Amino acid sequence: MRLNVAIDGPVGAGKSTVADAVAAHLGILHLDTGAMYRALGLTALRRGIDTQDEQAIVDLCRGLNISVSHEEDGQHTFVEGEDVTGLIRTPEVSMAASTVSRYAEVRKAMVKLQQKLAAETDMLLDGRDICTTVLPNATAKIYLTAAAEERAQRRWLEMQQKGMPDTFEEVLQAVKDRDNQDMNRKVEPLRQAEDAVLVDSTNMTFDEVVDAILAIVEEKRHG
Ligand code: DC
């Protein structure tokens, strides 16, 4: 039977790095679905298309070839064959991704692509709507969260290491703005699926979070 693990959660809950580690332990691929919305957001910014203009973004999305590959160093994300992996982690692209992800037609296209990839091979997907929409029948479903201040603190430390100048207050505000937009959008807002297991990582170490998720997967797989 296909092994599909679904992890949802808000900005900065550590989904990406935790998901990488869990997938490696399980020997399966990790699909970072946020990277696809980021690829679309980046392209809108580059082409000067207003991310608030739903019709323009839907038109852009329709004609755009977004794809991913899994390499030794993790997932690479492509737009029209160009590797944009190194360009999609800026605060501007984060907010653009969050904005374009509000549109139903955009979500439909991304969900379809994600479901196709997950059907082809054993895979762990992380995002906002994986448990609720993309993989409602996943083997295990997890909602990974942490207090907003803790998530902002982690993100700020990461940004400092990369030499980015943003202050903690700015990062906290950006986390709250994106939470607000992701949780209150009309189409498939971020929420914990009824049958997803809650993991609150506020007072947990990275290894504890990985172990907790692996235990949930084992339990669901073998009961
Ligand atoms: O996980 P991330 O921060 O890379 O995601 C960027 C944005 O994309 C996020 O603010 C909301 C959107 N997103 C989504 O709506 N659904 C997903 N499955 C993944 C991301």
Tab-separated table of C-alpha atoms and ligand atoms in Angstrom:
chain	number	residue	atom	x	y	z
A	1	MET	CA	0.000	0.000	0.000
A	2	ARG	CA	1.167	3.522	-0.786
A	3	LEU	CA	2.747	5.308	2.200
A	4	ASN	CA	1.662	8.959	2.219
A	5	VAL	CA	2.353	11.192	5.210
A	6	ALA	CA	0.621	14.589	5.442
A	7	ILE	CA	1.948	17.457	7.577
A	8	ASP	CA	0.177	20.821	7.783
A	9	GLY	CA	0.873	23.825	9.943
A	10	PRO	CA	1.476	27.567	10.042
A	11	VAL	CA	4.545	29.589	9.060
A	12	GLY	CA	7.757	28.704	10.848
A	13	ALA	CA	6.477	25.647	12.717
A	14	GLY	CA	9.577	23.881	11.405
A	15	LYS	CA	7.593	21.823	8.904
A	16	SER	CA	10.226	21.804	6.169
A	17	THR	CA	13.230	20.685	8.211
A	18	VAL	CA	11.182	18.288	10.349
A	19	ALA	CA	9.554	16.875	7.201
A	20	ASP	CA	12.979	16.368	5.602
A	21	ALA	CA	14.190	14.403	8.630
A	22	VAL	CA	11.022	12.308	8.969
A	23	ALA	CA	11.024	11.459	5.244
A	24	ALA	CA	14.720	10.487	5.414
A	25	HIS	CA	14.008	8.165	8.368
A	26	LEU	CA	11.148	6.566	6.455
A	27	GLY	CA	13.193	6.354	3.241
A	28	ILE	CA	10.604	8.295	1.227
A	29	LEU	CA	10.612	11.578	-0.715
A	30	HIS	CA	9.525	14.867	0.830
A	31	LEU	CA	7.406	17.184	-1.308
A	32	ASP	CA	7.495	20.788	-0.072
A	33	THR	CA	4.209	22.051	-1.551
A	34	GLY	CA	4.790	25.647	-0.401
A	35	ALA	CA	7.654	25.828	-2.921
A	36	MET	CA	5.113	25.540	-5.747
A	37	TYR	CA	3.095	28.541	-4.523
A	38	ARG	CA	6.402	30.361	-4.017
A	39	ALA	CA	7.426	29.607	-7.622
A	40	LEU	CA	4.177	31.186	-8.831
A	41	GLY	CA	4.575	34.178	-6.467
A	42	LEU	CA	8.161	34.716	-7.645
A	43	THR	CA	7.111	34.644	-11.295
A	44	ALA	CA	4.364	37.212	-10.663
A	45	LEU	CA	6.858	39.527	-8.947
A	46	ARG	CA	9.420	39.086	-11.727
A	47	ARG	CA	6.889	39.831	-14.454
A	48	GLY	CA	5.412	42.812	-12.607
A	49	ILE	CA	1.989	41.167	-12.233
A	50	ASP	CA	-0.059	42.448	-9.268
A	51	THR	CA	-0.547	39.502	-6.875
A	52	GLN	CA	-3.868	41.052	-5.760
A	53	ASP	CA	-5.203	40.743	-9.331
A	54	GLU	CA	-6.868	37.330	-9.186
A	55	GLN	CA	-7.628	37.062	-12.907
A	56	ALA	CA	-4.084	37.989	-13.916
A	57	ILE	CA	-2.622	35.457	-11.458
A	58	VAL	CA	-4.989	32.706	-12.599
A	59	ASP	CA	-4.029	33.427	-16.239
A	60	LEU	CA	-0.346	33.327	-15.303
A	61	CYS	CA	-0.781	30.043	-13.427
A	62	ARG	CA	-2.643	28.408	-16.342
A	63	GLY	CA	0.176	28.883	-18.795
A	64	LEU	CA	3.031	28.196	-16.390
A	65	ASN	CA	5.004	24.976	-16.117
A	66	ILE	CA	5.965	24.476	-12.461
A	67	SER	CA	7.814	21.255	-11.683
A	68	VAL	CA	10.012	19.730	-8.990
A	69	SER	CA	12.824	17.209	-8.846
A	70	HIS	CA	14.387	15.457	-5.894
A	71	GLU	CA	18.201	15.592	-5.798
A	72	GLU	CA	20.866	14.594	-3.256
A	73	ASP	CA	20.532	18.026	-1.607
A	74	GLY	CA	16.732	17.920	-1.493
A	75	GLN	CA	13.914	19.312	-3.595
A	76	HIS	CA	14.571	21.608	-6.525
A	77	THR	CA	11.735	23.717	-7.897
A	78	PHE	CA	11.517	24.830	-11.527
A	79	VAL	CA	9.551	27.416	-13.512
A	80	GLU	CA	9.589	26.743	-17.259
A	81	GLY	CA	12.637	24.552	-16.687
A	82	GLU	CA	14.583	27.248	-14.772
A	83	ASP	CA	15.783	26.156	-11.321
A	84	VAL	CA	14.383	28.829	-8.957
A	85	THR	CA	15.170	26.959	-5.714
A	86	GLY	CA	17.590	29.655	-4.516
A	87	LEU	CA	15.213	32.534	-5.267
A	88	ILE	CA	12.005	31.595	-3.463
A	89	ARG	CA	12.898	32.089	0.222
A	90	THR	CA	12.828	35.893	0.489
A	91	PRO	CA	10.187	37.671	2.633
A	92	GLU	CA	8.725	39.267	-0.550
A	93	VAL	CA	8.238	35.881	-2.194
A	94	SER	CA	6.762	34.470	1.059
A	95	MET	CA	4.045	37.106	1.098
A	96	ALA	CA	3.455	36.845	-2.678
A	97	ALA	CA	3.085	33.037	-2.309
A	98	SER	CA	0.572	33.498	0.499
A	99	THR	CA	-1.417	35.992	-1.608
A	100	VAL	CA	-1.556	33.907	-4.809
A	101	SER	CA	-2.476	30.814	-2.779
A	102	ARG	CA	-5.836	32.448	-1.909
A	103	TYR	CA	-7.212	31.925	-5.425
A	104	ALA	CA	-9.387	28.854	-6.033
A	105	GLU	CA	-8.156	28.229	-9.588
A	106	VAL	CA	-4.540	28.397	-8.438
A	107	ARG	CA	-5.217	25.945	-5.621
A	108	LYS	CA	-7.002	23.557	-7.967
A	109	ALA	CA	-3.990	23.399	-10.293
A	110	MET	CA	-1.478	22.946	-7.443
A	111	VAL	CA	-3.566	20.297	-5.654
A	112	LYS	CA	-3.909	18.323	-8.894
A	113	LEU	CA	-0.153	18.333	-9.459
A	114	GLN	CA	0.546	17.376	-5.829
A	115	GLN	CA	-1.955	14.502	-5.902
A	116	LYS	CA	-0.407	13.185	-9.112
A	117	LEU	CA	3.079	13.189	-7.569
A	118	ALA	CA	1.881	11.556	-4.330
A	119	ALA	CA	0.113	8.794	-6.275
A	120	GLU	CA	3.297	7.896	-8.140
A	121	THR	CA	5.500	7.088	-5.155
A	122	ASP	CA	5.648	6.852	-1.350
A	123	MET	CA	5.920	10.434	-0.207
A	124	LEU	CA	5.601	12.882	2.670
A	125	LEU	CA	3.920	16.173	1.783
A	126	ASP	CA	4.004	19.318	3.889
A	127	GLY	CA	1.843	22.394	3.422
A	128	ARG	CA	-1.413	23.972	4.580
A	129	ASP	CA	-4.153	21.809	3.046
A	130	ILE	CA	-2.495	18.409	2.733
A	131	CYS	CA	-4.544	16.656	5.455
A	132	THR	CA	-7.777	18.407	4.532
A	133	THR	CA	-7.692	18.452	0.718
A	134	VAL	CA	-4.638	17.015	-1.039
A	135	LEU	CA	-4.402	13.675	0.786
A	136	PRO	CA	-7.544	13.164	2.883
A	137	ASN	CA	-6.739	9.427	2.932
A	138	ALA	CA	-3.073	9.773	3.902
A	139	THR	CA	-1.579	7.014	6.061
A	140	ALA	CA	-0.807	9.535	8.808
A	141	LYS	CA	-1.898	13.158	9.234
A	142	ILE	CA	-0.117	15.621	11.478
A	143	TYR	CA	-0.816	19.257	12.380
A	144	LEU	CA	2.495	20.762	13.467
A	145	THR	CA	2.387	24.094	15.231
A	146	ALA	CA	4.083	26.273	17.868
A	147	ALA	CA	3.381	29.604	19.541
A	148	ALA	CA	3.745	32.575	17.130
A	149	GLU	CA	6.583	34.126	19.189
A	150	GLU	CA	8.502	30.850	19.114
A	151	ARG	CA	7.997	30.465	15.365
A	152	ALA	CA	9.122	34.062	14.770
A	153	GLN	CA	12.172	33.517	16.987
A	154	ARG	CA	13.234	30.464	14.957
A	155	ARG	CA	12.683	32.255	11.663
A	156	TRP	CA	14.587	35.328	12.894
A	157	LEU	CA	17.600	33.218	13.951
A	158	GLU	CA	17.601	31.539	10.525
A	159	MET	CA	17.476	34.923	8.795
A	160	GLN	CA	20.281	36.279	10.972
A	161	GLN	CA	22.475	33.351	9.980
A	162	LYS	CA	21.840	34.244	6.352
A	163	GLY	CA	22.804	37.869	7.073
A	164	MET	CA	19.291	39.253	6.538
A	165	PRO	CA	18.767	42.554	8.397
A	166	ASP	CA	15.137	42.176	9.564
A	167	THR	CA	14.449	42.834	13.262
A	168	PHE	CA	12.649	40.330	15.494
A	169	GLU	CA	9.603	42.604	15.619
A	170	GLU	CA	9.443	42.725	11.820
A	171	VAL	CA	9.707	38.943	11.581
A	172	LEU	CA	7.010	38.465	14.254
A	173	GLN	CA	4.710	40.860	12.392
A	174	ALA	CA	5.351	39.024	9.086
A	175	VAL	CA	4.555	35.681	10.760
A	176	LYS	CA	1.298	37.091	12.174
A	177	ASP	CA	0.332	38.686	8.824
A	178	ARG	CA	0.893	35.448	6.935
A	179	ASP	CA	-0.933	33.377	9.613
A	180	ASN	CA	-3.820	35.772	9.315
A	181	GLN	CA	-3.942	35.559	5.513
A	182	ASP	CA	-3.477	31.746	5.389
A	183	MET	CA	-6.047	31.034	8.124
A	184	ASN	CA	-8.701	33.476	6.981
A	185	ARG	CA	-8.723	33.028	3.217
A	186	LYS	CA	-12.016	31.883	1.694
A	187	VAL	CA	-10.680	28.839	-0.144
A	188	GLU	CA	-9.302	25.961	1.922
A	189	PRO	CA	-7.940	28.017	4.816
A	190	LEU	CA	-5.260	26.515	7.029
A	191	ARG	CA	-6.913	24.535	9.809
A	192	GLN	CA	-6.280	21.330	11.683
A	193	ALA	CA	-8.110	18.415	10.037
A	194	GLU	CA	-10.407	16.587	12.463
A	195	ASP	CA	-8.399	13.391	12.181
A	196	ALA	CA	-4.947	15.021	12.199
A	197	VAL	CA	-2.760	14.505	15.268
A	198	LEU	CA	-1.650	17.776	16.897
A	199	VAL	CA	2.069	18.198	17.589
A	200	ASP	CA	2.830	21.457	19.415
A	201	SER	CA	6.585	21.953	19.153
A	202	THR	CA	6.791	25.106	21.332
A	203	ASN	CA	8.695	23.357	24.116
A	204	MET	CA	10.148	20.466	22.136
A	205	THR	CA	13.587	19.979	20.617
A	206	PHE	CA	13.947	19.196	16.929
A	207	ASP	CA	14.732	15.519	17.647
A	208	GLU	CA	11.726	15.217	19.945
A	209	VAL	CA	9.445	16.532	17.201
A	210	VAL	CA	10.886	14.127	14.614
A	211	ASP	CA	10.534	11.182	17.034
A	212	ALA	CA	6.959	12.154	17.917
A	213	ILE	CA	5.961	12.257	14.244
A	214	LEU	CA	7.724	8.975	13.471
A	215	ALA	CA	5.832	7.374	16.370
A	216	ILE	CA	2.515	8.663	14.973
A	217	VAL	CA	3.354	7.269	11.518
A	218	GLU	CA	4.312	3.871	12.997
A	219	GLU	CA	1.109	3.769	15.034
A	220	LYS	CA	-1.037	4.573	11.986
A	221	ARG	CA	0.824	2.127	9.782
A	222	HIS	CA	0.908	-0.849	12.077
A	223	GLY	CA	-1.696	0.176	14.674
B	1	DC	O1	5.098	26.567	3.479
B	1	DC	P1	5.533	27.893	2.856
B	1	DC	O2	5.777	28.985	3.850
B	1	DC	O3	6.682	27.707	1.924
B	1	DC	O4	4.280	28.328	1.957
B	1	DC	C1	4.216	29.562	1.292
B	1	DC	C2	2.750	30.000	1.144
B	1	DC	O5	2.064	29.104	0.263
B	1	DC	C3	1.953	29.978	2.429
B	1	DC	O6	1.960	31.239	3.057
B	1	DC	C4	0.571	29.544	2.041
B	1	DC	C5	0.755	28.826	0.740
B	1	DC	N1	0.572	27.378	0.815
B	1	DC	C6	-0.709	26.889	0.698
B	1	DC	O7	-1.653	27.663	0.628
B	1	DC	N2	-0.921	25.548	0.665
B	1	DC	C7	0.103	24.679	0.759
B	1	DC	N3	-0.143	23.365	0.702
B	1	DC	C8	1.428	25.168	0.926
B	1	DC	C9	1.625	26.526	0.963
